[in-house]
Coordinates of C-alpha atoms and ligand atoms in Angstrom, one line a residue:
X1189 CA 79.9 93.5 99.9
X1190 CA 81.0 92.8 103.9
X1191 CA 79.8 95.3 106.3
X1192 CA 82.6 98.1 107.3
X1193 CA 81.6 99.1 110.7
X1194 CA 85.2 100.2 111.5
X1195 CA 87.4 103.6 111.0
X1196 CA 90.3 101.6 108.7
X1197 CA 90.0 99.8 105.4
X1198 CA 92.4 97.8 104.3
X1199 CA 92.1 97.3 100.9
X1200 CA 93.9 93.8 100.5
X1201 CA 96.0 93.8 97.3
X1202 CA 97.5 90.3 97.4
X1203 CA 100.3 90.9 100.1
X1204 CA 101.0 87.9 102.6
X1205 CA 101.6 90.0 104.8
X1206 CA 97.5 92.1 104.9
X1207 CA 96.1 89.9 108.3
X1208 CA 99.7 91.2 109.7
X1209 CA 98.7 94.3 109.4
X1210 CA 95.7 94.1 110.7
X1211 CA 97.0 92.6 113.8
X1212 CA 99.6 95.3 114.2
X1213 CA 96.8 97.9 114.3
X1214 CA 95.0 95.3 116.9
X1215 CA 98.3 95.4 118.9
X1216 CA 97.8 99.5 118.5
X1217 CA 94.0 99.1 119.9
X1218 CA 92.1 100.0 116.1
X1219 CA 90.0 97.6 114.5
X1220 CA 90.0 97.2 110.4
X1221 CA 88.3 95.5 107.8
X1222 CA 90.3 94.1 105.3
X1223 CA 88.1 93.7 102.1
X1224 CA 89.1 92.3 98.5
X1225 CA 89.5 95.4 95.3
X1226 CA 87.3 93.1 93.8
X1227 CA 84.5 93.8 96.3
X1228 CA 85.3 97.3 96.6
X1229 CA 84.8 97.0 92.6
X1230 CA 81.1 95.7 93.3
X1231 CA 80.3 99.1 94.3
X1232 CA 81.8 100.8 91.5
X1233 CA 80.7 104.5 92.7
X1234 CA 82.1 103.3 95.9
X1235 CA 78.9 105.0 97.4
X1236 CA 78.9 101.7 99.9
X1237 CA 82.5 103.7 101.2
X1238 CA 80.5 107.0 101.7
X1239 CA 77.5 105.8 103.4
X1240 CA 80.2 104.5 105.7
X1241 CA 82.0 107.5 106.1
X1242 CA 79.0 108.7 107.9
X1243 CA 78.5 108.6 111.3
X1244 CA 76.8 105.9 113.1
X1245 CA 75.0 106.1 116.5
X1246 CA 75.5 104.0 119.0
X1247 CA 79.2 101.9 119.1
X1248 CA 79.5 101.9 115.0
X1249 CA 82.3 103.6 114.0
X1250 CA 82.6 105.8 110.6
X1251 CA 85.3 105.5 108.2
X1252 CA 88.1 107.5 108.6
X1253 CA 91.5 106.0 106.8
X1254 CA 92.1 103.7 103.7
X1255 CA 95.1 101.4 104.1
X1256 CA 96.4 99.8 100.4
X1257 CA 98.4 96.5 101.0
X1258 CA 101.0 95.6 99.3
X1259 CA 101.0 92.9 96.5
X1260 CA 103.0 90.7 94.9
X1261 CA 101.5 91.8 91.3
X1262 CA 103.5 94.6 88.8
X1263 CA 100.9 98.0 88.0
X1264 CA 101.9 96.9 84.8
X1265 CA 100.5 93.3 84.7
X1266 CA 96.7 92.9 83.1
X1267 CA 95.8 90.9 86.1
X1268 CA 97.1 93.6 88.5
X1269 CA 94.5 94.5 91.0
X1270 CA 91.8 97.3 89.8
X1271 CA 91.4 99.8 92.9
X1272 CA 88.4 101.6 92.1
X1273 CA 90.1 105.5 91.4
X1274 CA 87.3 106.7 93.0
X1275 CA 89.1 106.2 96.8
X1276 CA 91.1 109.6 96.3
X1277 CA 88.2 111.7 96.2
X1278 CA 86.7 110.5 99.5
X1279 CA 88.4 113.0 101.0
X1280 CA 90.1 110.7 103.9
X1281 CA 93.6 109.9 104.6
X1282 CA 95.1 107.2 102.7
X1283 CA 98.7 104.9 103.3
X1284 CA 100.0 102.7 100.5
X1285 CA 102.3 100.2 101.4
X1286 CA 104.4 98.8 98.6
X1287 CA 102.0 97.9 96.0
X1288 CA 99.6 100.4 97.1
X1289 CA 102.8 103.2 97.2
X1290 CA 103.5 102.4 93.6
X1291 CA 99.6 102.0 92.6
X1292 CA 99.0 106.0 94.4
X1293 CA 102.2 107.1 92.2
X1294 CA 101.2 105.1 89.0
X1295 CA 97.8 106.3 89.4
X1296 CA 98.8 110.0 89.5
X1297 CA 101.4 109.7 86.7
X1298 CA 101.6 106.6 85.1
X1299 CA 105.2 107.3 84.1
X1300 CA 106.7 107.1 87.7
X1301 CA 107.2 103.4 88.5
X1302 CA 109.9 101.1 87.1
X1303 CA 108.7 97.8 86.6
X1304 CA 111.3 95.2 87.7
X1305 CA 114.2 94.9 86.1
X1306 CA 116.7 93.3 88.2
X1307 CA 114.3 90.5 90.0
X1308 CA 112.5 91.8 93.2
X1309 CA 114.3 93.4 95.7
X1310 CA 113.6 91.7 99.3
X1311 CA 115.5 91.9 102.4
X1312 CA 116.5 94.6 105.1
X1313 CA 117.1 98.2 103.5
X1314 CA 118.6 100.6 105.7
X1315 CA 115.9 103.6 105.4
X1316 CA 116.7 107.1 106.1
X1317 CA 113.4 109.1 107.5
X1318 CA 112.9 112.9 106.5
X1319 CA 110.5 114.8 108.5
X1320 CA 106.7 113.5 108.1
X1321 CA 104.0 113.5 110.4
X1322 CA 104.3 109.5 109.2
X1323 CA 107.4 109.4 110.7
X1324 CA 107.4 111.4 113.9
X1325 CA 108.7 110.1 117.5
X1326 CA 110.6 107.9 114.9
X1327 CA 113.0 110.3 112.0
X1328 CA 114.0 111.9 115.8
X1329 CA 116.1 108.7 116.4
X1330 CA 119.0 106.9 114.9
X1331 CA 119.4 109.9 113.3
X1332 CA 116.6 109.6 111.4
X1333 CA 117.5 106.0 110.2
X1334 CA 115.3 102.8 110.8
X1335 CA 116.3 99.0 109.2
X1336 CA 112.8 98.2 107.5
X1337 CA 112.3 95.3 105.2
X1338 CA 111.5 95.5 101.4
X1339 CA 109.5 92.8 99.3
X1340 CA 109.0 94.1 95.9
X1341 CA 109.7 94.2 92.3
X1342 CA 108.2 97.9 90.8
X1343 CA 109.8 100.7 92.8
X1344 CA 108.8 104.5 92.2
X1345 CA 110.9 106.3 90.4
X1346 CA 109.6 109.9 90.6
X1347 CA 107.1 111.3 92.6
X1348 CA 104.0 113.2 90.8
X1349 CA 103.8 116.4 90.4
X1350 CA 102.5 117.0 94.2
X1351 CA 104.0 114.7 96.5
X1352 CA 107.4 115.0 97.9
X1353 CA 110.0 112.1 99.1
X1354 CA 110.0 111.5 102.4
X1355 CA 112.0 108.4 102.9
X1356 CA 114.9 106.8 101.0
X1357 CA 117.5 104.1 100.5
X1358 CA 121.0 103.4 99.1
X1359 CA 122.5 107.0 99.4
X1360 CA 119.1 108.9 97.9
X1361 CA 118.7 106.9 94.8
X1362 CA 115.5 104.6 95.6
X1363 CA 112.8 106.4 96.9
X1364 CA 111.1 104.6 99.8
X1365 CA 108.5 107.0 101.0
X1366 CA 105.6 109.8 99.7
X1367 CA 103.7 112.4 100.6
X1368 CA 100.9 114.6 99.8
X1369 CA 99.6 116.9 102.4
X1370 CA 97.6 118.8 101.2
X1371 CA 95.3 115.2 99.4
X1372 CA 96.3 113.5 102.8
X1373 CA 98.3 110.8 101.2
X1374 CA 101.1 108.7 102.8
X1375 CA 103.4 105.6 101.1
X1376 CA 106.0 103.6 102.2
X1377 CA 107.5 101.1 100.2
X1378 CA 109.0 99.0 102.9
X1379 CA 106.7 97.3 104.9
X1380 CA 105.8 98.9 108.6
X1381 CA 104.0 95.9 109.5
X1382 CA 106.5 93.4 109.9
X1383 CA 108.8 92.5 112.7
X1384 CA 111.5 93.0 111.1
X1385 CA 110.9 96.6 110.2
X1386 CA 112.3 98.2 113.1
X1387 CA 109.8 100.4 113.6
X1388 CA 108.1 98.9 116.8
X1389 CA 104.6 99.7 115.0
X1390 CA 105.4 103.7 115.5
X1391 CA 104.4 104.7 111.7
X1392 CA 101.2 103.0 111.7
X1393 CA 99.9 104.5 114.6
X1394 CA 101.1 108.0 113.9
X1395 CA 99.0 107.3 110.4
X1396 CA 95.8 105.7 112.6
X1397 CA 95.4 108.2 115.7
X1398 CA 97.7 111.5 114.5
X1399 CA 96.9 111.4 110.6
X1400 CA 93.4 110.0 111.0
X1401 CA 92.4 110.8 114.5
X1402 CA 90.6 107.4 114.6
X1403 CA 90.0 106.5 118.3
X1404 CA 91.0 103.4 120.3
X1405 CA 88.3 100.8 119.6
X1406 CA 89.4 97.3 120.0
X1407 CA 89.9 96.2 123.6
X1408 CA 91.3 92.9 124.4
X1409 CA 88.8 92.4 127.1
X1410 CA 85.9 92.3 124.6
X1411 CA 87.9 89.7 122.4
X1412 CA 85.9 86.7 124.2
X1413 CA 82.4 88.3 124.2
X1414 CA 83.1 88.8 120.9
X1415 CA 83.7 85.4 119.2
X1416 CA 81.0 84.2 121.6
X1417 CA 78.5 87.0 120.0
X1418 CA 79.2 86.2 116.4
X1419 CA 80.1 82.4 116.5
X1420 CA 76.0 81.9 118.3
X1421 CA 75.0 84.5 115.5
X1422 CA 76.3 82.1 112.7
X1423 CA 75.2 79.0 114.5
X1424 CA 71.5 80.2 115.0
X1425 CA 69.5 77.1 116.4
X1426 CA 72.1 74.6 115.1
X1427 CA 74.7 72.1 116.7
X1428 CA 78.5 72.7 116.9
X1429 CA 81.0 70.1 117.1
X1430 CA 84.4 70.6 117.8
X1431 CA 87.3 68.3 118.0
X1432 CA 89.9 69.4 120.5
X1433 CA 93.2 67.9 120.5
X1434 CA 94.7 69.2 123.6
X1435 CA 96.6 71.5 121.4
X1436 CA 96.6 75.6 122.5
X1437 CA 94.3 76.7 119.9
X1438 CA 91.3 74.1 119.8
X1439 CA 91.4 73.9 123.7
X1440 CA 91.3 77.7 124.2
X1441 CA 88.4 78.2 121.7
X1442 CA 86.0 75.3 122.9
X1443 CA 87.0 77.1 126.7
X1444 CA 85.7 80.4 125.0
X1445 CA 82.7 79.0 123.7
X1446 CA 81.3 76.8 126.3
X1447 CA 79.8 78.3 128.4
X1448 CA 78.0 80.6 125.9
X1449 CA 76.9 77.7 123.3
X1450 CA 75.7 75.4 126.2
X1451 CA 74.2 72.2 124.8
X1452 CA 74.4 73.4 121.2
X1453 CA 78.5 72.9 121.6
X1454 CA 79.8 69.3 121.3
X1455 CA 83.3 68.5 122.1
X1456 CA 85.2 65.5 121.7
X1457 CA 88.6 64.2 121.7
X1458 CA 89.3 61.2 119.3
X1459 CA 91.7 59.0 121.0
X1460 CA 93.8 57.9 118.0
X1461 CA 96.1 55.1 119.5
X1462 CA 98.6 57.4 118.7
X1463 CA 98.7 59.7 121.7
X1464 CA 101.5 60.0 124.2
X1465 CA 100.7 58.1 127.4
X1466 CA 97.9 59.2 130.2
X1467 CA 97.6 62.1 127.1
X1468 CA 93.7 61.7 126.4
X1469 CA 92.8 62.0 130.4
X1470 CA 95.4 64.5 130.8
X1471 CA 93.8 66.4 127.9
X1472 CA 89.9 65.7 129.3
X1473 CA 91.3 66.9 132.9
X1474 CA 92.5 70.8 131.4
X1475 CA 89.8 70.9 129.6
X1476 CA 87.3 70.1 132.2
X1477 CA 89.6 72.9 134.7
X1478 CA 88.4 75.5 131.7
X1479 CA 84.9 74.8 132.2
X1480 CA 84.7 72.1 128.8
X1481 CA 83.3 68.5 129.0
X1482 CA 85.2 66.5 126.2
X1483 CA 83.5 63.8 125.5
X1484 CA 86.5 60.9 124.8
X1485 CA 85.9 59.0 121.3
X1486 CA 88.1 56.0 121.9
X1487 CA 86.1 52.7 119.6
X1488 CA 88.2 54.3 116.4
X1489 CA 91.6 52.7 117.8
X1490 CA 91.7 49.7 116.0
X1491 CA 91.0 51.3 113.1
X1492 CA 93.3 53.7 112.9
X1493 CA 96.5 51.0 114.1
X1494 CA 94.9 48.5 111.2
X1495 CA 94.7 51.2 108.9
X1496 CA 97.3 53.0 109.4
X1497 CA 99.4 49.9 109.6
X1498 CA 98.8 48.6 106.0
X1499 CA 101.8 50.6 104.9
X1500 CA 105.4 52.2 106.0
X1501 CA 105.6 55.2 103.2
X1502 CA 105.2 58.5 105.2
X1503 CA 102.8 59.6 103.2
X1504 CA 100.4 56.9 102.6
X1505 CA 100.2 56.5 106.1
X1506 CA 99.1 60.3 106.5
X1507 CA 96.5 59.7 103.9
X1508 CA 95.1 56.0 106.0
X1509 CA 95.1 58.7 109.1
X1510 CA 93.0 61.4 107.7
X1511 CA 90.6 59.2 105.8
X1512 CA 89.7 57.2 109.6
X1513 CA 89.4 60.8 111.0
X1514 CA 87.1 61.7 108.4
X1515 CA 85.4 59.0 109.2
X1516 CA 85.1 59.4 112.9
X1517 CA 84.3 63.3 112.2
X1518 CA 81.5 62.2 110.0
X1519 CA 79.6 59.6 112.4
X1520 CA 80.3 62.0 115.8
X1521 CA 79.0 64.6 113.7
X1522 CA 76.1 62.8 112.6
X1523 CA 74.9 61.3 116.6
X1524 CA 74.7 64.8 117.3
X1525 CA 72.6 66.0 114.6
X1526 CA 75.2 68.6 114.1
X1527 CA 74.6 71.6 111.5
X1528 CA 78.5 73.5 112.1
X1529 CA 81.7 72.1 112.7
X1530 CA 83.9 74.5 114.7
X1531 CA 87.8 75.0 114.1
X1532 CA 90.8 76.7 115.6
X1533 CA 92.7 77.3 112.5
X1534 CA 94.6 80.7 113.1
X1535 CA 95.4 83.3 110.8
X1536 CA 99.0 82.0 109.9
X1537 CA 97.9 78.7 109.1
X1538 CA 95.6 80.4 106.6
X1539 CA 98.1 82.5 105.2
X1540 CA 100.5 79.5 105.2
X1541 CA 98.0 77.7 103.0
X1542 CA 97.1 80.7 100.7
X1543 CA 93.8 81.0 102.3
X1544 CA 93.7 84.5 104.0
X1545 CA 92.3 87.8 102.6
X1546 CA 88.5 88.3 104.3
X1547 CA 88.3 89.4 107.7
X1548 CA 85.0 89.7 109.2
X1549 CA 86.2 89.0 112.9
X1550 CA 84.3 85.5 112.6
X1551 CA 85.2 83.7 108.9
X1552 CA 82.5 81.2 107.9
X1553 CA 82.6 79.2 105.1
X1554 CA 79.1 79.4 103.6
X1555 CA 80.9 76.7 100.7
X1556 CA 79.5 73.6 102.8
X1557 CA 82.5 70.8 102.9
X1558 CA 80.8 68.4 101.0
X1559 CA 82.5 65.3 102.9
X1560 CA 80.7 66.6 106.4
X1561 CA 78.2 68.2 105.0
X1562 CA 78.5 70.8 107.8
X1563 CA 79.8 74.4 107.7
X1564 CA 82.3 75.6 109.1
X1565 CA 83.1 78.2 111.4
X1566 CA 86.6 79.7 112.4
X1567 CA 86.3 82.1 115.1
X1568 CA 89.9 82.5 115.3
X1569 CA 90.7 83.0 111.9
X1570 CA 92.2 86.2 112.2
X1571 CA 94.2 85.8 115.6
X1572 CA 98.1 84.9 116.2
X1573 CA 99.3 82.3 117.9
X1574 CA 100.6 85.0 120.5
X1575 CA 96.9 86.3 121.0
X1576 CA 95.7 83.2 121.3
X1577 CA 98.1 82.7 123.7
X1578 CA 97.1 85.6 125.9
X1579 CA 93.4 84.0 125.6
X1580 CA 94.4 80.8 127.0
X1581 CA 95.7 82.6 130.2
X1582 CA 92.3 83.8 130.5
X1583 CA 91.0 79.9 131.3
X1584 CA 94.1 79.1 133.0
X1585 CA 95.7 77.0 130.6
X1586 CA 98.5 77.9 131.1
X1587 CA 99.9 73.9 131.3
X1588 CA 99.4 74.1 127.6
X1589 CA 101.5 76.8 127.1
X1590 CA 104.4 76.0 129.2
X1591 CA 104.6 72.4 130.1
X1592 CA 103.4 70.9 126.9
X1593 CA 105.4 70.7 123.8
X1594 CA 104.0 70.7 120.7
X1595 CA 102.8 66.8 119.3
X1596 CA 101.8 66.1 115.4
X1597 CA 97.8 65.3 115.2
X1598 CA 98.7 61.5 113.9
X1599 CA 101.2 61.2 116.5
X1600 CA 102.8 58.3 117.4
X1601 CA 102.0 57.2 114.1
X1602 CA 104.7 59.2 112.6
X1603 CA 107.6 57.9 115.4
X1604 CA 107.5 54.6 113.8
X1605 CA 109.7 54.5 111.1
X1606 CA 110.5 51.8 108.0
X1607 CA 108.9 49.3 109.6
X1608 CA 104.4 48.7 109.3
X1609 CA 102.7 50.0 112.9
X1610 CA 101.4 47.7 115.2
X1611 CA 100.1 47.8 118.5
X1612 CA 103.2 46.5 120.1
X1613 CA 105.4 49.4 118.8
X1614 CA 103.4 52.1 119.7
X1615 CA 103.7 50.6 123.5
X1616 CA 107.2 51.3 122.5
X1617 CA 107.6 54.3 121.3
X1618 CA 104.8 55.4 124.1
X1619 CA 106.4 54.1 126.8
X1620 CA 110.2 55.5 125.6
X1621 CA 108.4 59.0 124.7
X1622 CA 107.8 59.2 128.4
X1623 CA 110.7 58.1 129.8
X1624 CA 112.9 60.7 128.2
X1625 CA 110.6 63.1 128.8
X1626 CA 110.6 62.0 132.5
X1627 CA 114.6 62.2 132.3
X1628 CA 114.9 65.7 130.5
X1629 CA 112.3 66.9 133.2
X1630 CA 114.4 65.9 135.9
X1631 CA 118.1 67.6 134.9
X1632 CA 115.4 70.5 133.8
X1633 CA 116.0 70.9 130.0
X1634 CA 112.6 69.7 128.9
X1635 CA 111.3 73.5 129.2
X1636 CA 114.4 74.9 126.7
X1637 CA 113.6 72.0 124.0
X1638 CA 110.9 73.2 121.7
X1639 CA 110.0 69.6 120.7
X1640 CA 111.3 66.0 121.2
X1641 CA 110.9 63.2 119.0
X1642 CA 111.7 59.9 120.4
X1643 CA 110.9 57.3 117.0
X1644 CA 111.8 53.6 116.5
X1645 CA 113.7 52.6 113.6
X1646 CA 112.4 49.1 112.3
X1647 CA 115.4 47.9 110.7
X1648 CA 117.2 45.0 112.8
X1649 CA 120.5 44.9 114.1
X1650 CA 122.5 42.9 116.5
X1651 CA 123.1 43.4 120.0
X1652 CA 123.7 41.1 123.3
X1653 CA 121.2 40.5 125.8
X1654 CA 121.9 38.1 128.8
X1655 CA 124.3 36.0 127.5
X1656 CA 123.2 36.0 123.8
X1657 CA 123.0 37.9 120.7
X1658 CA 119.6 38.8 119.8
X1659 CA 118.2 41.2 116.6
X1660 CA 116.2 44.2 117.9
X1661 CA 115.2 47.7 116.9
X1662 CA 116.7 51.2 117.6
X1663 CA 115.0 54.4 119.2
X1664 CA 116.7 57.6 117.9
X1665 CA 115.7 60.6 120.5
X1666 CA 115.9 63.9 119.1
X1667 CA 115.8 67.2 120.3
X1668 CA 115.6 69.9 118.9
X1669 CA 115.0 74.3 119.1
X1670 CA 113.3 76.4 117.3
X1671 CA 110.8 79.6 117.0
X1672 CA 108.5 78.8 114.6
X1673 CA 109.7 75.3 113.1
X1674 CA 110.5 76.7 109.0
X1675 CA 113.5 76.1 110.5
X1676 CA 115.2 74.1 113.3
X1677 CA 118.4 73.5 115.5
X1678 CA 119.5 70.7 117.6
X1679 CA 119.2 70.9 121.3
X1680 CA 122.5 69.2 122.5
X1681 CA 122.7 67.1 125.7
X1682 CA 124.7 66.5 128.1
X1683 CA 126.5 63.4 128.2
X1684 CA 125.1 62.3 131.6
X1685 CA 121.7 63.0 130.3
X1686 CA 122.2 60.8 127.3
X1687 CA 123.7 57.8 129.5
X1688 CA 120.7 58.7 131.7
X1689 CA 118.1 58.0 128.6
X1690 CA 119.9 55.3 126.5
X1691 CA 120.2 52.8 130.0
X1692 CA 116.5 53.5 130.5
X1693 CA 115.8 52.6 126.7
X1694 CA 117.7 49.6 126.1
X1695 CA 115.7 48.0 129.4
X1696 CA 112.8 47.1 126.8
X1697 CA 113.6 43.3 125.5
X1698 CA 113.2 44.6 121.5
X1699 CA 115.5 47.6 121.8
X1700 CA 119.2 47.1 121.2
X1701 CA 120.6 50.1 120.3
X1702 CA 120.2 54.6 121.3
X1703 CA 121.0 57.2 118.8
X1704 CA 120.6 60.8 119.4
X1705 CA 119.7 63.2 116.2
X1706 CA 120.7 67.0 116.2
X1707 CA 120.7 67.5 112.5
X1708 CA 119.3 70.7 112.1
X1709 CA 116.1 71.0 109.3
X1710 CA 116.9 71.9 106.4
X1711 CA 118.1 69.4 105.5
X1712 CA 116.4 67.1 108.0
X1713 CA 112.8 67.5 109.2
X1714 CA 111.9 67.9 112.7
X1715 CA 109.7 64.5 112.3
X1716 CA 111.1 61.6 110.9
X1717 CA 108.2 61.3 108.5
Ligands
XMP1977 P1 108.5 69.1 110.3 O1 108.7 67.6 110.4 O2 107.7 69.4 109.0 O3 107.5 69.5 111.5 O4 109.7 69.9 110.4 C1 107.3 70.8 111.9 C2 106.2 70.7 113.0 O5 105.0 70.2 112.5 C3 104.7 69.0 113.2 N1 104.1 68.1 112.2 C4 102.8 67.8 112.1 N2 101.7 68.2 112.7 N3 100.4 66.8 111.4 C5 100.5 67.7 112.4 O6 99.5 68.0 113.1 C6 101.4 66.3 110.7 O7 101.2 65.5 109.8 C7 102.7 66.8 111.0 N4 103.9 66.6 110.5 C8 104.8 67.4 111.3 C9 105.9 68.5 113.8 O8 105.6 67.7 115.0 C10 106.6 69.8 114.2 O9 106.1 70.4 115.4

């Protein structure tokens, strides 16, 4: 079982939404340890939660709070999470959110929850507040009415025997919050911990510092010492590599742990031949301002334009990628004598691909990847791309942030469309991906455009060059905004601009024809591939 040195538990029941909450109470200033049921279940007399409960000298903190996740599972299902009962006796305040609202009342009567009927209910819910300590500096406004958003399928349909109701929806009927003062137990079924509750983090800090009395203990400031501490604990005497791409998150976290990992910390940048022009110095140059020497891997080239070139499905062409950037990983790896390979995957990648739940502050992967044959660290596992954001101030990378748009790890690769890659047409694409960006820079738009994709379409069609016709390719240029790229909308141009960029394009001999794409994803994706 993982170590709880803080004053919250989060007892992770299965919600996507458990490493949000723990960044919200972050954002309040509380650290928490999220840990699994199943580990709490290791300790079955949960006496691992009472010798925690006492207090520590020195900066360890003692348990004060128990936050239950939500979940996605029905109290009725077999498989549902098993919460070891023995939590309601430690005598300490306890929340349950969703799941762990309908788990406390289940729990205490096990005929008070309906198990869904009428598929899940998920969406904004207009909640009206009654007085709770939960609720306070928040039932006072709106007259006591807040827009919070529901994600479940069981909802509780009577309280046991010593709670009361403290929140509902829809006119009284659906009950949306519980009490128990006199056990110290709060629920909600709506989920405080989301943006879109409109809360603005109010109830979980009246449950942290007024319900629980837990003190401030996390401190941006010590953030950076921090991932230093524990990424040189994991590493021991061993060698790191880490591959940065130029990208906000790798860049920021090899500038964090430079200057602490010394000689034990390599860092590279693999040129891939698919990079946007002057893009690996540029790279080496912001790097080197945040204190990193990247070493530049650039003999791979070939192999990645030969390899990659064997085919023009999208996603065979992914596959060619990766397996030459295994490769490379494997042989930098191995010049080094390198023990760890270091990543900057964040927390929403890892709940994007199902693979969040733990949560010391460092995640290692003890499983060794088997292909490497190194472990893996993630120091940033359970950040946000706004934290890391704020980090990367810290180095003053703040080019990354503002005057870099975002660019797909195989690149260029991907802008080449129906049509096999060869070095030629990346020159193309390369030298076109500039010029527009050069254009939209000038009449000032490239900071409003949250990406642009300029790709070449191999298919040939007829145009007049000098005084005769000649088959060439097309370049589409597309622009587009977004916030987080699920979904996407197409950043329109003026008309000068687009005059501005198709003369400029058409200049190359093989290019004939300009089209500009605003079709918004769905049903388009933002790449072409
Ligand atoms: P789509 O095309 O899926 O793109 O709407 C959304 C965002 O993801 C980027 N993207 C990739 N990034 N490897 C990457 O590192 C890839 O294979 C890849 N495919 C798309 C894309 O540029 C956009 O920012």
């Amino acid at each position: 079982m993982q170590e709880i040195n803080t004053q919250i538990l989060i007892i992770d029941l299965g919600s996507q939404y458990t490493e949000i909450i723990r960044r919200s109470l972050r954002y309040l200033g509380f650290r928490s340890t999220i840990i699994s049921p199943e580990e709490l279940l290791e300790a079955p007399d949960v006496g691992r939660l009472e010798a925690s409960r006492r207090p520590t000298s020195g900066a360890g903190a003692n348990l004060k709070s128990i936050i239950l996740s939500g979940g996605s599972a029905s109290v009725y299902d077999g498989d549902a999470p098993k919460i070891p009962k023995e939590i309601l006796d430690l005598g300490i305040p306890i929340l349950g959110i969703c799941y762990g609202m309908q788990w406390l009342a289940y729990v205490n009567n096990p005929d008070s929850v309906h198990k869904v009927k009428e598929g899940k209910s998920y969406g904004p819910v207009e909640v009206t507040l009654s007085k709770s300590k939960l609720f306070e500096n928040l039932s006072e406004k709106n007259n006591g009415k807040i827009n919070a958003w529901s994600s479940h399928g069981d909802s509780v349909k009577k309280v046991p025997a010593d709670f009361s109701i403290i929140a509902t929806s829809k006119d009284g009927v659906v009950i949306e919050g519980m009490e128990c003062q006199a056990k110290n137990i709060y629920a909600v079924q709506f989920h405080p911990e989301v943006e879109q509750t409109e809360d603005e983090n109010i109830i979980l800090n009246n449950f942290a510092s007024k319900i629980c009395n837990c003190i401030l203990d996390y401190d941006k400031k010590n953030i950076i010492e921090e991932i230093r501490t524990n990424t040189k604990k994991i590493l021991g005497n061993g060698t790191a590599i880490i591959g940065v791409s130029g990208g906000v998150d790798s860049t920021t976290l090899a500038a964090i742990l430079a200057p602490a990992l010394g000689e034990q910390l390599k860092a590279f940048v693999i040129d891939t031949g698919g990079m946007r022009k002057d893009e690996v110095e540029r790279v080496r140059e912001i790097a080197k301002k945040a204190g990193v020497n990247l070493e530049v891997i650039d003999r791979y080239k070939n192999k990645f334009v030969e390899s990659v070139g064997k085919s023009i499905d999208a996603e065979e062409k992914r596959a060619h990628f990766r397996a030459v950037y295994g490769e490379v990983f494997q042989e930098v790896a191995k010049s080094y004598g390198a023990t760890h390979m270091i990543q900057g995957t964040l927390a929403t990648d890892l709940i994007e691909s199902g693979g969040a739940g733990k949560s010391a502050l460092i995640k290692t992967h003890h499983n060794v990847d088997l292909k490497l044959g190194l472990k893996e660290i993630i120091p940033l596992s359970d950040f946000f791309k706004f934290e890391v954001r704020e980090l990367a101030r810290e180095f003053g990378l703040e080019e990354l942030l503002t005057n870099r748009q975002p660019f797909p790890g195989p690149g260029l690769y991907l802008r080449i469309v129906g049509v096999k890659v060869t070095e030629e047409l990346l020159e193309i694409v390369r030298e076109a991906d500039y010029e527009v960006t050069q254009i939209l820079k000038k009449h000032n738009v490239y900071k409003d455009i949250s990406q642009t994709i300029v790709a070449l379409l191999g298919v040939n069609t007829v145009g007049v060059k000098g005084d005769g016709r000649v088959y060439g390719y097309s370049l589409v240029v597309r622009t587009v905004e977004t916030i987080d790229f699920m979904t996407v909308k197409g950043f329109y141009l003026e008309k000068v601009i687009c005059e501005e960029i198709t003369s400029a394009l058409v200049k190359h001999p093989k290019i004939v024809r300009v089209f500009f794409d605003w079709t918004t994803k769905p049903p388009a994706t933002t790449e072409f591939e």
